[in-house]
C-alpha atoms as one frame of an Amber mdcrd trajectory, in Angstrom:
protein
  85.190  88.961 187.849  87.590  86.809 186.039  90.701  89.296 184.594  92.332
  87.660 182.068  95.481  89.888 181.191  97.385  89.703 177.729 101.065  90.051
 178.492 103.569  90.624 181.735 105.137  94.126 181.023 105.734  96.332 183.825
 101.457  97.987 183.129 100.584  94.339 183.383 101.811  93.486 185.547 101.262
  96.532 187.901  97.284  95.865 186.622  97.143  93.158 187.675  98.004  93.354
 190.945  95.967  96.491 191.529  92.628  94.608 190.322  93.776  91.732 192.371
  93.619  93.735 195.409  90.382  94.726 194.584  89.067  90.910 194.592  88.825
  89.774 191.674  90.250  86.817 189.506  93.265  87.795 187.843  95.787  85.444
 185.453  98.662  86.786 183.158  99.339  85.280 179.544 102.813  85.806 178.595
 104.581  84.752 175.623 108.189  84.691 176.495 109.641  82.679 179.464 110.088
  85.602 182.086 107.824  88.742 182.574 109.018  92.258 182.579 107.952  92.858
 178.805 111.039  95.304 177.530 112.761  95.226 180.993 114.156  92.635 181.492
 117.872  90.991 182.669 121.013  89.103 181.128 123.353  87.166 183.551 126.039
  85.526 182.337 129.755  83.781 183.739 129.237  86.363 187.147 127.917  89.535
 184.238 124.641  90.854 184.364 122.641  93.670 182.820 119.531  95.080 182.883
 118.155  95.249 178.903 115.691  97.459 178.870 115.337 100.988 181.425 118.125
 101.235 183.448 116.944 105.428 184.542 114.713 105.249 188.051 112.826 108.331
 187.467 110.077 109.837 189.109 109.948 107.509 192.706 107.321 108.916 193.799
 105.073 107.020 191.289 106.601 103.494 191.827 106.085 104.976 195.589 102.483
 105.403 194.857 102.414 101.672 193.038 103.435  99.630 195.870 101.004 101.564
 198.292  98.596 100.915 196.297  99.518  96.853 196.769  98.952  97.481 199.919
 103.484  97.361 200.220 106.202 100.017 200.876 108.401 100.452 197.996 111.903
 101.200 200.245 111.303  97.346 202.118 111.293  95.844 198.730 114.038  98.387
 197.095 117.256  99.757 198.411 116.892 103.571 196.371 120.988 104.798 195.667
 121.273 109.025 194.650 122.913 108.873 191.206 125.262 111.864 190.931 126.678
 113.535 188.391 123.076 112.225 186.998 125.799 111.653 183.432 128.385 112.375
 181.573 128.744 114.015 178.895 131.150 113.818 176.313 130.240 116.364 172.633
 132.751 115.626 170.161 136.020 117.419 170.872 136.479 115.657 173.339 135.236
 118.210 175.925 132.633 116.554 178.481 129.467 117.982 180.917 128.926 116.023
 184.679 125.295 116.466 184.759 124.547 117.338 189.120 122.679 118.424 191.368
 125.666 120.447 192.594 124.682 123.723 191.895 127.977 125.257 192.225 129.525
 121.773 189.722 127.162 123.022 187.437 127.666 127.103 187.718 131.179 126.328
 187.169 130.622 124.116 184.289 128.341 125.959 182.156 129.852 129.573 182.402
 133.011 127.556 180.992 130.855 126.784 178.081 128.970 129.537 177.129 128.882
 133.036 179.398 125.475 134.009 181.325 125.060 130.135 181.081 123.969 128.711
 184.750 121.431 131.831 184.848 119.369 130.672 181.702 119.844 126.871 183.150
 117.979 128.151 185.652 115.178 129.601 184.172 115.329 126.596 182.333 115.155
 124.404 184.975 111.964 126.741 186.081 110.239 125.585 183.354 110.604 122.130
 183.514 109.438 122.352 186.647 106.374 124.039 185.774 105.489 122.037 182.798
 106.736 118.814 185.319 103.691 119.782 188.080 101.157 120.719 185.275 101.209
 117.994 183.124 101.360 115.139 185.800  98.007 116.610 187.204  96.026 117.518
 184.552  97.027 115.411 181.664 100.023 112.677 182.177  97.579 111.798 186.106
  94.166 112.052 184.335  91.255 109.649 181.839  90.521 111.440 179.349  86.968
 110.394 178.376  86.101 112.962 175.303  87.578 115.754 172.991  85.306 118.407
 174.863  87.196 116.877 178.089  90.668 117.099 176.855  89.747 120.499 175.127
  87.759 122.183 177.800  88.052 125.421 178.418  89.743 124.593 181.669  92.804
 122.285 179.072  93.011 124.477 176.288  95.249 127.852 178.159  97.440 125.117
 179.231  98.396 123.924 176.426 100.481 126.887 175.582 101.247 127.447 179.097
 103.210 123.498 177.986 104.378 124.867 175.047 103.001 121.973 173.446 102.982
 123.656 169.930 106.165 124.756 169.781 108.996 122.367 169.583 111.498 121.501
 171.738 114.772 122.072 169.644 113.782 125.669 168.870 112.702 126.627 172.773
 116.401 125.692 173.731 117.296 127.269 171.585 116.117 131.008 173.650 117.985
 129.173 176.802 121.343 128.682 175.539 123.588 129.906 172.058 126.202 127.078
 172.392 125.259 123.580 170.293 127.219 121.650 172.870 124.284 123.005 175.471
 121.458 122.862 173.538 122.428 118.925 172.904 123.039 118.242 176.708 119.352
 119.221 176.846 117.762 117.716 175.102 118.420 114.867 174.176 116.234 112.865
 176.783 114.472 113.304 174.377 115.358 110.440 173.063 113.951 108.477 176.324
 110.226 108.911 174.189 111.847 107.204 171.109 111.639 111.189 170.073 113.620
 113.943 168.035 113.876 117.145 170.041 113.745 118.716 166.800 109.908 117.201
 166.682 108.987 117.198 170.318 107.258 119.303 171.736 108.948 121.413 174.451
 106.737 120.754 176.873 109.292 117.416 177.360 111.695 120.157 179.004 109.573
 118.355 181.789 112.447 115.206 181.176 115.838 117.153 182.563 113.413 118.575
 185.234 112.465 115.340 186.453 116.275 113.944 186.558 118.027 117.181 188.487
 115.037 118.209 190.436 113.331 114.685 191.237 116.979 112.810 191.146 118.026
 109.628 189.244 117.873 106.529 191.362 119.311 103.330 190.814 117.956 100.075
 193.288 120.433  97.617 194.187 120.748  94.700 192.112 119.412  97.034 189.311
 115.842  97.517 187.194 114.617  93.742 186.957 114.143  94.415 191.139 110.915
  96.236 190.042 109.724  93.379 188.188 110.837  90.401 190.768 109.240  92.321
 193.560 106.322  93.159 191.607 105.493  89.930 190.575 106.555  88.507 194.148
 103.960  90.781 195.852 100.858  90.821 193.075 101.160  86.348 192.859 101.350
  86.978 196.767  97.575  89.091 196.553  96.490  85.547 194.494  98.216  86.996
 190.429  98.522  83.769 188.948 100.829  83.737 185.713 101.032  81.605 182.218
 104.713  81.695 181.063 105.747  80.496 177.436 101.699  80.807 176.444 101.339
  83.245 174.174  98.031  84.148 172.851  96.334  83.592 169.298  92.959  86.120
 169.161  90.512  87.615 171.503  87.377  85.983 170.788  84.695  89.083 170.570
  81.513  88.875 169.702  79.098  92.531 168.367  80.235  94.396 171.183  81.844
  92.509 173.800  85.292  90.475 174.240  84.709  86.811 175.540  87.842  86.086
 176.555  91.004  84.750 174.716  91.919  82.145 172.589  95.821  80.702 173.651
  98.119  79.700 170.871  97.204  75.729 170.996  93.678  76.734 170.874  92.690
  76.595 175.039  90.212  79.413 175.395  90.104  80.940 178.394  86.734  82.773
 179.443  86.843  86.885 180.842  84.393  88.968 181.707  87.171  91.128 181.120
  90.140  90.820 178.959  93.311  93.585 179.302  95.918  93.549 176.202  99.002
  95.006 178.228 100.867  93.375 173.985 101.950  96.884 172.111  98.374  97.776
 171.616  98.953  98.323 167.198 100.351  94.386 167.384  96.832  93.838 169.713
  95.235  95.984 166.892  96.646  94.017 163.963  97.132  90.429 164.910  94.390
  89.063 168.109  91.030  91.696 167.162  88.650  91.025 163.490  90.078  93.064
 161.388  87.697  96.369 160.538  90.188  99.226 159.207  91.622 100.101 162.887
  95.148  98.153 162.653  95.375 100.307 159.183  94.833 103.737 160.012  97.100
 102.846 163.495 100.008 101.570 160.641  99.642 105.367 159.628 100.996 106.639
 163.046 103.645 107.772 163.896 106.490 105.453 165.442 109.358 105.630 168.086
 113.146 104.645 166.884 114.840 101.847 167.629 117.375 100.689 169.668 120.958
  98.789 168.880 121.500  97.252 172.352 124.899  96.151 173.171 125.913  93.982
 176.655 129.631  93.529 177.236 131.412  92.104 179.883 135.171  93.344 180.407
 138.055  91.504 181.978 140.127  93.988 183.361 140.355  97.271 185.074 137.116
  99.544 185.485 137.581 102.228 183.632 137.853 105.602 185.545 136.074 107.736
 182.378 132.578 106.130 182.740 130.315 106.982 185.759 127.090 105.235 185.858
 125.822 107.233 183.121 126.960 108.598 180.237 126.064 109.564 176.630 128.483
 110.640 173.586 126.793 113.434 171.432 127.141 113.764 167.801 126.539 117.715
 168.970 128.511 118.729 165.647 125.937 117.108 163.838 123.326 116.868 165.773
 120.391 117.489 163.647 121.417 115.269 160.683 121.324 112.399 163.345 117.876
 112.760 163.624 117.318 113.265 160.156 118.839 109.886 160.240 117.310 108.531
 162.517 113.548 109.469 161.867 113.330 110.528 158.442 115.902 108.214 156.877
 114.941 105.090 159.458 118.778 104.140 159.286 122.007 104.482 161.493 123.077
 108.366 162.048 126.718 108.308 160.088 127.559 109.886 163.616 125.545 107.830
 166.285 124.834 109.792 169.970 124.963 106.806 172.349 124.661 106.126 175.751
 127.141 103.845 178.059 125.508 102.341 181.069 128.045 101.361 183.505 126.482
  99.785 186.776 129.001  98.277 188.356 130.220 101.646 189.594 126.988 101.097
 191.922 126.640  98.077 192.678 130.102  95.827 192.001 128.183  92.558 191.938
 126.864  93.760 188.270 130.309  92.120 187.312 133.228  90.310 188.875 136.399
  92.626 190.847 138.038  91.923 188.040 135.859  93.067 185.182 133.405  95.408
 184.458 129.465  95.797 182.577 128.885  97.725 180.242 125.181  98.408 178.603
 125.933 100.180 175.516 122.540 102.170 173.657 122.081 103.212 170.224 119.212
 104.943 168.572 118.644 103.682 165.414 115.250 104.197 162.911 112.576 101.680
 163.469 111.868  98.893 160.696 111.550 100.159 157.183 108.548  97.610 155.716
 109.482  99.414 152.181 113.175  98.629 151.988 114.438  96.334 155.003 117.558
  97.733 156.128 120.817  95.824 156.719 120.892  95.338 160.183 124.250  92.811
 160.806 126.872  95.235 158.988 124.594  98.211 160.689 125.362  96.243 164.095
 128.798  95.917 163.159 129.263  99.505 162.044 127.668 101.155 165.815 129.999
  98.520 167.457 133.295  99.962 165.599 131.926 103.999 166.331 131.091 102.890
 169.781 135.053 100.975 170.198 137.252 104.196 168.632 135.111 106.501 170.790
 136.031 104.989 173.921 139.015 104.021 173.737 139.991 107.679 172.147 138.526
 108.572 176.263 141.179 106.531 177.985 139.717 102.982 177.762 142.113 100.885
 176.297 142.206  97.477 174.566 137.800  97.139 174.342 137.385  94.688 171.828
 140.420  92.646 173.754 138.879  92.455 176.663 134.759  92.123 175.578 134.848
  88.457 177.053 130.971  88.094 177.350 128.734  90.012 174.198 125.354  90.273
 173.322 123.236  92.351 170.803 119.601  92.742 170.262 117.507  95.097 167.477
 114.958  95.712 166.118 113.792  92.727 164.362 114.379  91.090 168.449 111.607
  93.808 169.329 109.389  92.995 166.449 109.638  89.171 167.262 110.225  88.336
 170.276 107.802  91.538 172.232 105.323  92.176 169.738 106.274  95.696 169.271
 105.168  96.545 165.483 107.889  98.311 162.945 110.422  96.943 166.190 109.841
 100.911 168.083 111.591 100.319 170.791 109.410 102.798 172.372 106.191 101.759
 171.098 103.752 104.923 168.986 105.347 108.272 169.241 104.256 111.513 171.286
 103.996 113.858 168.908 100.610 116.894 169.895  98.298 114.972 168.063  99.348
 111.057 169.668  99.089 112.051 173.631  96.253 112.983 175.939  92.560 111.619
 174.775  94.190 112.134 170.696  96.319 109.010 171.881  94.489 105.342 171.445
  92.445 105.193 174.140  92.536 102.353 176.689  89.055 101.017 176.521  89.070
 100.020 172.682  85.059 102.021 170.986  83.497  99.326 170.654  83.911  95.865
 172.920  82.687  97.615 176.074  85.559  95.377 178.649  88.590  95.062 175.897
  90.882  97.097 177.702  94.724  98.754 177.781  97.720  99.286 179.066 100.981
 100.233 178.289 103.613 102.552 176.286 101.401 102.905 172.876  98.190 103.802
 174.684  97.426 107.123 177.317  99.352 108.331 178.823 102.543 107.376 177.030
 105.777 105.622 177.217 108.615 104.905 180.377 108.546 102.829 183.725 106.975
 104.919 185.430 104.701 106.842 182.496 103.013 102.593 182.201 102.782 103.116
 186.129 100.314 105.447 185.855  98.504 103.452 182.550  98.160 100.563 184.526
  96.627 103.253 187.743  94.683 104.779 184.679  93.291 101.511 183.537  92.558
 100.046 186.322  90.416 103.485 187.464  89.178 102.825 184.295  87.853  99.629
 184.805  86.352  99.689 188.478  84.396 103.055 186.814  82.935 101.121 183.988
  82.830  96.938 184.904  79.712  96.802 188.630
C-alpha cells in the first residue's frame, strides 16, 4: 500500500516505521523544517535545550518500539536513571527530594507528617495496581464498540481503577499535610489536568516515576527523535519537510489522498493524521459538525516556556528536575488555570537543569535552564494578554529562584527564548494552544475518546495525543502501535 502521514511528531515517526517494516511505501509530510512535533531542540552559543518533554518514563514502551523496528533501544540511547527524581520546593522554604531510596523517603516524609511513610507505601501499591491494570486492560488495546469498552469484564475494573473518584480527594485519604497532597498529585499536569478534575486512576503517574524510574537519554530527549528518524529512513520512509497539508481529499467513504499547500495532490491508499486531531477535523476535512463537537470538549492546559542560558556557577540548589509548588494556594491555582484560563496569582512551575547529568547542555562556565509555567489555554471569547502574562511569570520565577540561592539570575542570562500558547496554535496546529491536546477526564478516555479511525472515511486514521490512548511520549508511542495494529487488521 501507498501510505501518507500528516505530521512528523513521535507518533507519526513511529507508525511510519512500523508500516514500512511491513513492506508499505510510506511518506511523511511535515509543515515545519524538522521532525519531532512538540519535541524539538534549541541550540545557541553553546547552550542546548529540549523544548518539549524532558521526562523519559516507561522505558519498556520505548524498548518495544525500537524492537518493532528491528533495533535494540540500548544500541541507540544511553539512559541514566535520575535519583532523586525531583526536588520539590514548598512555599515555606522547605523541600522534599522524591527518591527511590526508601530510607531517605521515610526520614523526609516522617519529618513532615507522622505516619506518612506507611501511607506512602500504600499509595505506591495502589499506583502499581492502577499502572498494571491500565496498561493491560485500557491503555494498551483498541476498543471497537461501546460493548467492547463497557463489557461485563471491564466495568468492575473502572471501579478498581477509581475512575469516578477525583485524584485530589483520593490523595487526601493518604496524607493530611497539604504539602504532601500537592507533592503526590502535581504530576497530573503531565497530562495537562487538574488533580481536582483528574480521575484517581492517575496515581499510576507517581508509581511510574518512583517504581519504574525517571530516566534521561544522554544528549537529551531529542535523541529519541533523531534515532527513530534515522531508523525509519533506513526502512524506506521518506520525509518531506516544509510541506504543510491544506486538505485531505475524500469521496463519500474514502480518503483519496492529500493536497499540499502548494496545490500538489498526493494519492494514497491510506492516510494517517499525526496532526492534532481536532485541527484535522476543523481544517483538513469537509465540515460535517464534527469540528464543532470537538471544540466543545474539554482541553488540557497550556504552558509558558522559558529557556535560559546562564553564565556563572551552577546552583547546587537545583537538581536535574525541580518543582516549585504553590501548595498553600494549590486549588486556587488550578482554578485560575482551568476555569479562568490564565496565569495563577501564585504559579507553580517546573525547572529542568539537564547540565547536572549531561555537561554538554551548557558551556563549562554556564548553565542551561528550561522553565515550564502552567497556564490556561487560549481564551477565544476574551483573548489573554500573553506578553503581560509572560512578563509576570518571568518576574515570579526569577524571584523564587533567587530565594533559594540562585543569585543575580537576570544579569546572568545570556541566551533567552520563550514559547507560549500562540506558538502551540500557529506553529504546531494545537487547537486552543492546548499543549497536551484534548483532556483526559472520564468522558474523554478509552472508547469515549476520539477514535483512531475516522467513522466515515474507512482508510483515514489518527495517531497522537488527542486520540486513544492519550498524551505523553510513551503513550503516543502506544498510539502508534495501536493504530498500526488496526490498519493491519482492516486494510488488506
